[in-house]
Amino acid sequence: MSRHLVEPATDMILNYIKGNIAEALDAVRTDRNAVKNLGYPTPIPKEYFISKNYVSLQPPSVFIVCDSIDFKKDRGANHINATAKYGIAAIAEGQTTEENTRTTWRYQAALSQLLDNLSLTSMDSTFKIKVIVRNAEFTEDYEVSTRPNNIAQRWRKGVLLKCDVEFYEKL
């Protein structure tokens, strides 16, 4: 049997987000609208990426990227008890910076609610992961049009959740 590690872990996280993000975004939108309904959308992601490098994207988009893995060799040789550093990001787009900022905040709330302390197990039960959301960072708003004075300008903003993903696997 081969080691599971990053590829299956990334697929597990990706599939979990895909299967649950619509409900999480809806819950955040309902909660925020109960206070004051600003009419801002929280659309589900159009695209998902597992790499930082992309040619173009259609927001909202979600990225699940593993940056590194620590195998913690001093813990034993008959199992893997490793921690990977992941960046899980969402990029949103809106017509105004306020709309876009609030949409990005909602993505941050939905993703952190979905992922923090999430435990997932592979289909064959030989590999387990646990996601711990450590912190989040936001980008500045930026305008994506290349035309000056574009009346149909679109603003983008991103949020990056930095996560530890603990791997547990018997060898």
mmCIF file of N, CA and C in Angstrom, residues 44-162:
data_model
loop_
_atom_site.group_PDB
_atom_site.id
_atom_site.type_symbol
_atom_site.label_atom_id
_atom_site.label_comp_id
_atom_site.label_asym_id
_atom_site.label_seq_id
_atom_site.Cartn_x
_atom_site.Cartn_y
_atom_site.Cartn_z
ATOM 1 N N ILE A 44 -22.270 30.585 -4.731
ATOM 2 C CA ILE A 44 -21.367 29.448 -4.530
ATOM 3 C C ILE A 44 -20.197 29.564 -5.502
ATOM 4 N N PRO A 45 -19.086 28.940 -5.181
ATOM 5 C CA PRO A 45 -17.918 29.024 -6.061
ATOM 6 C C PRO A 45 -18.195 28.470 -7.454
ATOM 7 N N LYS A 46 -17.612 29.137 -8.440
ATOM 8 C CA LYS A 46 -17.701 28.672 -9.821
ATOM 9 C C LYS A 46 -16.539 27.739 -10.154
ATOM 10 N N GLU A 47 -15.407 27.944 -9.476
ATOM 11 C CA GLU A 47 -14.219 27.150 -9.763
ATOM 12 C C GLU A 47 -13.461 26.821 -8.481
ATOM 13 N N TYR A 48 -12.746 25.704 -8.541
ATOM 14 C CA TYR A 48 -11.883 25.265 -7.446
ATOM 15 C C TYR A 48 -10.500 24.976 -8.023
ATOM 16 N N PHE A 49 -9.450 25.334 -7.272
ATOM 17 C CA PHE A 49 -8.078 25.123 -7.722
ATOM 18 C C PHE A 49 -7.278 24.475 -6.602
ATOM 19 N N ILE A 50 -6.294 23.646 -6.980
ATOM 20 C CA ILE A 50 -5.397 23.037 -5.987
ATOM 21 C C ILE A 50 -3.964 23.550 -6.167
ATOM 22 N N SER A 51 -3.816 24.595 -6.940
ATOM 23 C CA SER A 51 -2.513 25.189 -7.212
ATOM 24 C C SER A 51 -2.645 26.705 -7.185
ATOM 25 N N LYS A 52 -1.571 27.371 -6.808
ATOM 26 C CA LYS A 52 -1.576 28.828 -6.791
ATOM 27 C C LYS A 52 -1.554 29.397 -8.199
ATOM 28 N N ASN A 53 -0.998 28.677 -9.130
ATOM 29 C CA ASN A 53 -0.829 29.177 -10.489
ATOM 30 C C ASN A 53 -2.081 28.904 -11.313
ATOM 31 N N TYR A 54 -2.661 29.945 -11.829
ATOM 32 C CA TYR A 54 -3.841 29.824 -12.666
ATOM 33 C C TYR A 54 -3.762 30.888 -13.750
ATOM 34 N N VAL A 55 -4.315 30.583 -14.894
ATOM 35 C CA VAL A 55 -4.279 31.530 -16.003
ATOM 36 C C VAL A 55 -5.382 32.567 -15.834
ATOM 37 N N SER A 56 -6.566 32.119 -15.553
ATOM 38 C CA SER A 56 -7.685 33.024 -15.308
ATOM 39 C C SER A 56 -8.648 32.324 -14.361
ATOM 40 N N LEU A 57 -9.508 33.087 -13.766
ATOM 41 C CA LEU A 57 -10.493 32.490 -12.871
ATOM 42 C C LEU A 57 -11.804 33.233 -13.001
ATOM 43 N N GLN A 58 -12.851 32.540 -12.610
ATOM 44 C CA GLN A 58 -14.187 33.122 -12.599
ATOM 45 C C GLN A 58 -14.661 33.163 -11.151
ATOM 46 N N PRO A 59 -14.553 34.311 -10.498
ATOM 47 C CA PRO A 59 -14.969 34.397 -9.101
ATOM 48 C C PRO A 59 -16.470 34.180 -8.929
ATOM 49 N N PRO A 60 -16.893 33.699 -7.800
ATOM 50 C CA PRO A 60 -16.035 33.303 -6.689
ATOM 51 C C PRO A 60 -15.319 31.982 -6.989
ATOM 52 N N SER A 61 -14.079 31.927 -6.527
ATOM 53 C CA SER A 61 -13.236 30.747 -6.699
ATOM 54 C C SER A 61 -12.611 30.391 -5.361
ATOM 55 N N VAL A 62 -12.356 29.094 -5.182
ATOM 56 C CA VAL A 62 -11.753 28.596 -3.948
ATOM 57 C C VAL A 62 -10.457 27.871 -4.308
ATOM 58 N N PHE A 63 -9.432 28.099 -3.491
ATOM 59 C CA PHE A 63 -8.134 27.463 -3.659
ATOM 60 C C PHE A 63 -7.845 26.614 -2.424
ATOM 61 N N ILE A 64 -7.364 25.397 -2.627
ATOM 62 C CA ILE A 64 -6.928 24.516 -1.550
ATOM 63 C C ILE A 64 -5.495 24.128 -1.893
ATOM 64 N N VAL A 65 -4.508 24.740 -1.220
ATOM 65 C CA VAL A 65 -3.109 24.586 -1.606
ATOM 66 C C VAL A 65 -2.285 24.141 -0.403
ATOM 67 N N CYS A 66 -1.564 23.039 -0.563
ATOM 68 C CA CYS A 66 -0.642 22.579 0.480
ATOM 69 C C CYS A 66 0.701 23.245 0.252
ATOM 70 N N ASP A 67 1.222 23.918 1.283
ATOM 71 C CA ASP A 67 2.495 24.627 1.185
ATOM 72 C C ASP A 67 3.678 23.801 1.676
ATOM 73 N N SER A 68 3.457 22.982 2.710
ATOM 74 C CA SER A 68 4.561 22.187 3.257
ATOM 75 C C SER A 68 3.995 21.090 4.152
ATOM 76 N N ILE A 69 4.878 20.143 4.507
ATOM 77 C CA ILE A 69 4.479 19.071 5.412
ATOM 78 C C ILE A 69 5.648 18.737 6.337
ATOM 79 N N ASP A 70 5.349 18.579 7.614
ATOM 80 C CA ASP A 70 6.334 18.198 8.620
ATOM 81 C C ASP A 70 6.009 16.763 9.041
ATOM 82 N N PHE A 71 6.932 15.829 8.768
ATOM 83 C CA PHE A 71 6.688 14.419 9.072
ATOM 84 C C PHE A 71 6.952 14.052 10.521
ATOM 85 N N LYS A 72 7.531 14.931 11.301
ATOM 86 C CA LYS A 72 7.751 14.695 12.737
ATOM 87 C C LYS A 72 8.405 13.336 12.965
ATOM 88 N N LYS A 73 9.545 13.121 12.380
ATOM 89 C CA LYS A 73 10.212 11.821 12.385
ATOM 90 C C LYS A 73 10.482 11.253 13.773
ATOM 91 N N ASP A 74 10.549 12.080 14.774
ATOM 92 C CA ASP A 74 10.859 11.581 16.105
ATOM 93 C C ASP A 74 9.683 10.870 16.774
ATOM 94 N N ARG A 75 8.539 10.776 16.120
ATOM 95 C CA ARG A 75 7.355 10.188 16.752
ATOM 96 C C ARG A 75 7.168 8.710 16.465
ATOM 97 N N GLY A 76 7.989 8.101 15.656
ATOM 98 C CA GLY A 76 7.859 6.671 15.421
ATOM 99 C C GLY A 76 7.955 6.331 13.952
ATOM 100 N N ALA A 77 8.188 5.051 13.684
ATOM 101 C CA ALA A 77 8.427 4.622 12.306
ATOM 102 C C ALA A 77 7.300 3.772 11.734
ATOM 103 N N ASN A 78 6.334 3.349 12.542
ATOM 104 C CA ASN A 78 5.281 2.465 12.022
ATOM 105 C C ASN A 78 3.980 3.216 11.720
ATOM 106 N N HIS A 79 4.053 4.540 11.724
ATOM 107 C CA HIS A 79 2.878 5.347 11.388
ATOM 108 C C HIS A 79 3.325 6.734 10.928
ATOM 109 N N ILE A 80 2.416 7.433 10.307
ATOM 110 C CA ILE A 80 2.663 8.822 9.933
ATOM 111 C C ILE A 80 1.778 9.686 10.819
ATOM 112 N N ASN A 81 2.399 10.612 11.494
ATOM 113 C CA ASN A 81 1.697 11.566 12.335
ATOM 114 C C ASN A 81 2.266 12.929 11.956
ATOM 115 N N ALA A 82 1.832 13.436 10.806
ATOM 116 C CA ALA A 82 2.429 14.631 10.216
ATOM 117 C C ALA A 82 1.465 15.812 10.273
ATOM 118 N N THR A 83 2.021 16.994 10.082
ATOM 119 C CA THR A 83 1.207 18.203 9.989
ATOM 120 C C THR A 83 1.582 18.941 8.711
ATOM 121 N N ALA A 84 0.583 19.217 7.902
ATOM 122 C CA ALA A 84 0.781 19.969 6.662
ATOM 123 C C ALA A 84 0.251 21.382 6.856
ATOM 124 N N LYS A 85 0.896 22.318 6.212
ATOM 125 C CA LYS A 85 0.448 23.708 6.200
ATOM 126 C C LYS A 85 -0.328 23.934 4.906
ATOM 127 N N TYR A 86 -1.579 24.333 5.044
ATOM 128 C CA TYR A 86 -2.439 24.593 3.893
ATOM 129 C C TYR A 86 -2.874 26.047 3.884
ATOM 130 N N GLY A 87 -3.037 26.563 2.695
ATOM 131 C CA GLY A 87 -3.701 27.834 2.488
ATOM 132 C C GLY A 87 -5.005 27.550 1.760
ATOM 133 N N ILE A 88 -6.102 27.919 2.369
ATOM 134 C CA ILE A 88 -7.412 27.742 1.748
ATOM 135 C C ILE A 88 -7.977 29.141 1.546
ATOM 136 N N ALA A 89 -8.154 29.488 0.282
ATOM 137 C CA ALA A 89 -8.491 30.864 -0.061
ATOM 138 C C ALA A 89 -9.765 30.929 -0.889
ATOM 139 N N ALA A 90 -10.421 32.079 -0.807
ATOM 140 C CA ALA A 90 -11.574 32.377 -1.659
ATOM 141 C C ALA A 90 -11.361 33.754 -2.256
ATOM 142 N N ILE A 91 -11.684 33.880 -3.519
ATOM 143 C CA ILE A 91 -11.633 35.177 -4.201
ATOM 144 C C ILE A 91 -13.039 35.490 -4.671
ATOM 145 N N ALA A 92 -13.529 36.656 -4.268
ATOM 146 C CA ALA A 92 -14.883 37.091 -4.625
ATOM 147 C C ALA A 92 -14.792 38.327 -5.508
ATOM 148 N N GLU A 93 -15.901 38.642 -6.138
ATOM 149 C CA GLU A 93 -15.957 39.790 -7.030
ATOM 150 C C GLU A 93 -17.285 40.499 -6.840
ATOM 151 N N GLY A 94 -17.272 41.835 -6.927
ATOM 152 C CA GLY A 94 -18.495 42.617 -6.779
ATOM 153 C C GLY A 94 -18.393 43.943 -7.497
ATOM 154 N N GLN A 95 -19.529 44.629 -7.577
ATOM 155 C CA GLN A 95 -19.573 45.901 -8.291
ATOM 156 C C GLN A 95 -19.077 47.074 -7.457
ATOM 157 N N THR A 96 -19.105 46.929 -6.138
ATOM 158 C CA THR A 96 -18.574 47.975 -5.263
ATOM 159 C C THR A 96 -17.617 47.329 -4.263
ATOM 160 N N THR A 97 -16.753 48.133 -3.692
ATOM 161 C CA THR A 97 -15.818 47.591 -2.706
ATOM 162 C C THR A 97 -16.546 47.143 -1.443
ATOM 163 N N GLU A 98 -17.617 47.836 -1.065
ATOM 164 C CA GLU A 98 -18.360 47.401 0.128
ATOM 165 C C GLU A 98 -19.017 46.049 -0.099
ATOM 166 N N GLU A 99 -19.697 45.901 -1.224
ATOM 167 C CA GLU A 99 -20.326 44.611 -1.539
ATOM 168 C C GLU A 99 -19.286 43.501 -1.551
ATOM 169 N N ASN A 100 -18.172 43.760 -2.196
ATOM 170 C CA ASN A 100 -17.139 42.751 -2.326
ATOM 171 C C ASN A 100 -16.496 42.415 -0.985
ATOM 172 N N THR A 101 -16.278 43.421 -0.159
ATOM 173 C CA THR A 101 -15.705 43.183 1.165
ATOM 174 C C THR A 101 -16.634 42.326 2.010
ATOM 175 N N ARG A 102 -17.900 42.657 2.011
ATOM 176 C CA ARG A 102 -18.857 41.867 2.807
ATOM 177 C C ARG A 102 -18.978 40.436 2.277
ATOM 178 N N THR A 103 -18.957 40.273 0.972
ATOM 179 C CA THR A 103 -19.009 38.925 0.392
ATOM 180 C C THR A 103 -17.779 38.127 0.818
ATOM 181 N N THR A 104 -16.612 38.760 0.806
ATOM 182 C CA THR A 104 -15.383 38.085 1.225
ATOM 183 C C THR A 104 -15.434 37.736 2.704
ATOM 184 N N TRP A 105 -15.930 38.646 3.521
ATOM 185 C CA TRP A 105 -16.096 38.340 4.952
ATOM 186 C C TRP A 105 -17.017 37.137 5.142
ATOM 187 N N ARG A 106 -18.059 37.066 4.347
ATOM 188 C CA ARG A 106 -19.006 35.945 4.462
ATOM 189 C C ARG A 106 -18.360 34.626 4.041
ATOM 190 N N TYR A 107 -17.523 34.681 3.025
ATOM 191 C CA TYR A 107 -16.777 33.486 2.635
ATOM 192 C C TYR A 107 -15.845 33.052 3.762
ATOM 193 N N GLN A 108 -15.189 34.021 4.392
ATOM 194 C CA GLN A 108 -14.297 33.692 5.511
ATOM 195 C C GLN A 108 -15.078 33.029 6.632
ATOM 196 N N ALA A 109 -16.247 33.561 6.956
ATOM 197 C CA ALA A 109 -17.066 32.990 8.026
ATOM 198 C C ALA A 109 -17.533 31.580 7.665
ATOM 199 N N ALA A 110 -17.992 31.404 6.429
ATOM 200 C CA ALA A 110 -18.495 30.094 5.997
ATOM 201 C C ALA A 110 -17.373 29.055 5.962
ATOM 202 N N LEU A 111 -16.236 29.412 5.383
ATOM 203 C CA LEU A 111 -15.131 28.458 5.290
ATOM 204 C C LEU A 111 -14.568 28.109 6.665
ATOM 205 N N SER A 112 -14.419 29.101 7.550
ATOM 206 C CA SER A 112 -13.880 28.780 8.873
ATOM 207 C C SER A 112 -14.866 27.922 9.664
ATOM 208 N N GLN A 113 -16.159 28.179 9.492
ATOM 209 C CA GLN A 113 -17.176 27.348 10.156
ATOM 210 C C GLN A 113 -17.126 25.913 9.635
ATOM 211 N N LEU A 114 -16.967 25.756 8.333
ATOM 212 C CA LEU A 114 -16.908 24.420 7.735
ATOM 213 C C LEU A 114 -15.663 23.649 8.150
ATOM 214 N N LEU A 115 -14.529 24.335 8.212
ATOM 215 C CA LEU A 115 -13.252 23.629 8.297
ATOM 216 C C LEU A 115 -12.658 23.505 9.687
ATOM 217 N N ASP A 116 -12.907 24.458 10.584
ATOM 218 C CA ASP A 116 -12.199 24.432 11.857
ATOM 219 C C ASP A 116 -12.551 23.201 12.674
ATOM 220 N N ASN A 117 -11.528 22.455 13.045
ATOM 221 C CA ASN A 117 -11.640 21.209 13.807
ATOM 222 C C ASN A 117 -12.393 20.113 13.054
ATOM 223 N N LEU A 118 -12.361 20.187 11.737
ATOM 224 C CA LEU A 118 -12.998 19.176 10.893
ATOM 225 C C LEU A 118 -12.136 17.921 10.842
ATOM 226 N N SER A 119 -12.747 16.771 11.094
ATOM 227 C CA SER A 119 -12.076 15.481 10.964
ATOM 228 C C SER A 119 -12.681 14.738 9.782
ATOM 229 N N LEU A 120 -11.818 14.223 8.924
ATOM 230 C CA LEU A 120 -12.252 13.449 7.763
ATOM 231 C C LEU A 120 -11.459 12.150 7.711
ATOM 232 N N THR A 121 -12.106 11.093 7.227
ATOM 233 C CA THR A 121 -11.480 9.779 7.110
ATOM 234 C C THR A 121 -11.647 9.286 5.684
ATOM 235 N N SER A 122 -10.589 8.668 5.158
ATOM 236 C CA SER A 122 -10.644 8.125 3.803
ATOM 237 C C SER A 122 -11.691 7.021 3.709
ATOM 238 N N MET A 123 -12.114 6.736 2.485
ATOM 239 C CA MET A 123 -13.156 5.717 2.261
ATOM 240 C C MET A 123 -12.752 4.353 2.828
ATOM 241 N N ASP A 124 -11.468 4.020 2.778
ATOM 242 C CA ASP A 124 -11.015 2.722 3.282
ATOM 243 C C ASP A 124 -10.596 2.778 4.758
ATOM 244 N N SER A 125 -10.813 3.918 5.402
ATOM 245 C CA SER A 125 -10.533 4.126 6.832
ATOM 246 C C SER A 125 -9.068 3.961 7.216
ATOM 247 N N THR A 126 -8.151 4.075 6.266
ATOM 248 C CA THR A 126 -6.729 3.931 6.572
ATOM 249 C C THR A 126 -6.019 5.266 6.756
ATOM 250 N N PHE A 127 -6.714 6.358 6.489
ATOM 251 C CA PHE A 127 -6.095 7.679 6.513
ATOM 252 C C PHE A 127 -7.081 8.666 7.118
ATOM 253 N N LYS A 128 -6.616 9.402 8.118
ATOM 254 C CA LYS A 128 -7.462 10.402 8.776
ATOM 255 C C LYS A 128 -6.755 11.745 8.766
ATOM 256 N N ILE A 129 -7.555 12.795 8.628
ATOM 257 C CA ILE A 129 -7.010 14.149 8.717
ATOM 258 C C ILE A 129 -7.869 14.977 9.662
ATOM 259 N N LYS A 130 -7.251 15.996 10.217
ATOM 260 C CA LYS A 130 -7.967 16.971 11.030
ATOM 261 C C LYS A 130 -7.495 18.349 10.605
ATOM 262 N N VAL A 131 -8.448 19.240 10.320
ATOM 263 C CA VAL A 131 -8.137 20.602 9.869
ATOM 264 C C VAL A 131 -8.278 21.552 11.050
ATOM 265 N N ILE A 132 -7.272 22.378 11.256
ATOM 266 C CA ILE A 132 -7.307 23.404 12.295
ATOM 267 C C ILE A 132 -7.067 24.751 11.615
ATOM 268 N N VAL A 133 -8.066 25.615 11.643
ATOM 269 C CA VAL A 133 -7.924 26.951 11.055
ATOM 270 C C VAL A 133 -7.149 27.808 12.048
ATOM 271 N N ARG A 134 -5.985 28.304 11.631
ATOM 272 C CA ARG A 134 -5.118 29.093 12.511
ATOM 273 C C ARG A 134 -5.425 30.587 12.452
ATOM 274 N N ASN A 135 -5.586 31.123 11.257
ATOM 275 C CA ASN A 135 -5.882 32.546 11.127
ATOM 276 C C ASN A 135 -6.357 32.825 9.708
ATOM 277 N N ALA A 136 -6.748 34.072 9.476
ATOM 278 C CA ALA A 136 -7.198 34.487 8.148
ATOM 279 C C ALA A 136 -6.592 35.842 7.823
ATOM 280 N N GLU A 137 -6.302 36.035 6.542
ATOM 281 C CA GLU A 137 -5.781 37.306 6.050
ATOM 282 C C GLU A 137 -6.611 37.717 4.843
ATOM 283 N N PHE A 138 -6.807 39.022 4.703
ATOM 284 C CA PHE A 138 -7.585 39.557 3.585
ATOM 285 C C PHE A 138 -6.680 40.366 2.667
ATOM 286 N N THR A 139 -6.961 40.313 1.371
ATOM 287 C CA THR A 139 -6.239 41.158 0.427
ATOM 288 C C THR A 139 -6.907 42.522 0.377
ATOM 289 N N GLU A 140 -6.232 43.435 -0.274
ATOM 290 C CA GLU A 140 -6.854 44.719 -0.590
ATOM 291 C C GLU A 140 -7.868 44.488 -1.704
ATOM 292 N N ASP A 141 -8.836 45.388 -1.826
ATOM 293 C CA ASP A 141 -9.733 45.355 -2.979
ATOM 294 C C ASP A 141 -8.935 45.800 -4.195
ATOM 295 N N TYR A 142 -9.141 45.133 -5.299
ATOM 296 C CA TYR A 142 -8.472 45.571 -6.526
ATOM 297 C C TYR A 142 -9.439 45.477 -7.695
ATOM 298 N N GLU A 143 -9.287 46.417 -8.611
ATOM 299 C CA GLU A 143 -10.169 46.515 -9.775
ATOM 300 C C GLU A 143 -9.550 45.698 -10.895
ATOM 301 N N VAL A 144 -10.351 44.844 -11.537
ATOM 302 C CA VAL A 144 -9.804 43.900 -12.509
ATOM 303 C C VAL A 144 -9.884 44.363 -13.955
ATOM 304 N N SER A 145 -10.554 45.458 -14.207
ATOM 305 C CA SER A 145 -10.677 45.941 -15.579
ATOM 306 C C SER A 145 -9.361 46.528 -16.055
ATOM 307 N N THR A 146 -9.056 46.329 -17.313
ATOM 308 C CA THR A 146 -7.859 46.924 -17.907
ATOM 309 C C THR A 146 -8.187 48.189 -18.678
ATOM 310 N N ARG A 147 -9.475 48.522 -18.729
ATOM 311 C CA ARG A 147 -9.905 49.740 -19.431
ATOM 312 C C ARG A 147 -10.033 50.888 -18.440
ATOM 313 N N PRO A 148 -9.405 52.029 -18.718
ATOM 314 C CA PRO A 148 -9.559 53.190 -17.834
ATOM 315 C C PRO A 148 -10.999 53.708 -17.860
ATOM 316 N N ASN A 149 -11.461 54.173 -16.708
ATOM 317 C CA ASN A 149 -12.804 54.745 -16.554
ATOM 318 C C ASN A 149 -13.915 53.791 -17.001
ATOM 319 N N ASN A 150 -13.733 52.521 -16.749
ATOM 320 C CA ASN A 150 -14.721 51.513 -17.113
ATOM 321 C C ASN A 150 -15.941 51.655 -16.209
ATOM 322 N N ILE A 151 -17.114 51.919 -16.790
ATOM 323 C CA ILE A 151 -18.320 52.095 -15.975
ATOM 324 C C ILE A 151 -18.837 50.762 -15.435
ATOM 325 N N ALA A 152 -18.370 49.662 -15.992
ATOM 326 C CA ALA A 152 -18.784 48.334 -15.530
ATOM 327 C C ALA A 152 -17.658 47.670 -14.740
ATOM 328 N N GLN A 153 -16.927 48.468 -13.979
ATOM 329 C CA GLN A 153 -15.787 47.912 -13.251
ATOM 330 C C GLN A 153 -16.223 46.857 -12.246
ATOM 331 N N ARG A 154 -15.338 45.910 -11.996
ATOM 332 C CA ARG A 154 -15.564 44.835 -11.045
ATOM 333 C C ARG A 154 -14.407 44.837 -10.060
ATOM 334 N N TRP A 155 -14.736 44.710 -8.793
ATOM 335 C CA TRP A 155 -13.730 44.683 -7.743
ATOM 336 C C TRP A 155 -13.547 43.252 -7.266
ATOM 337 N N ARG A 156 -12.314 42.896 -6.951
ATOM 338 C CA ARG A 156 -12.014 41.582 -6.384
ATOM 339 C C ARG A 156 -11.336 41.755 -5.038
ATOM 340 N N LYS A 157 -11.548 40.756 -4.206
ATOM 341 C CA LYS A 157 -10.918 40.713 -2.884
ATOM 342 C C LYS A 157 -10.784 39.244 -2.521
ATOM 343 N N GLY A 158 -9.752 38.924 -1.783
ATOM 344 C CA GLY A 158 -9.535 37.543 -1.380
ATOM 345 C C GLY A 158 -9.375 37.403 0.108
ATOM 346 N N VAL A 159 -9.620 36.189 0.571
ATOM 347 C CA VAL A 159 -9.355 35.830 1.960
ATOM 348 C C VAL A 159 -8.558 34.534 1.941
ATOM 349 N N LEU A 160 -7.546 34.465 2.787
ATOM 350 C CA LEU A 160 -6.701 33.283 2.910
ATOM 351 C C LEU A 160 -6.813 32.755 4.332
ATOM 352 N N LEU A 161 -7.293 31.538 4.473
ATOM 353 C CA LEU A 161 -7.305 30.868 5.769
ATOM 354 C C LEU A 161 -6.059 30.002 5.840
ATOM 355 N N LYS A 162 -5.229 30.251 6.838
ATOM 356 C CA LYS A 162 -4.040 29.428 7.041
ATOM 357 C C LYS A 162 -4.415 28.312 8.000
#
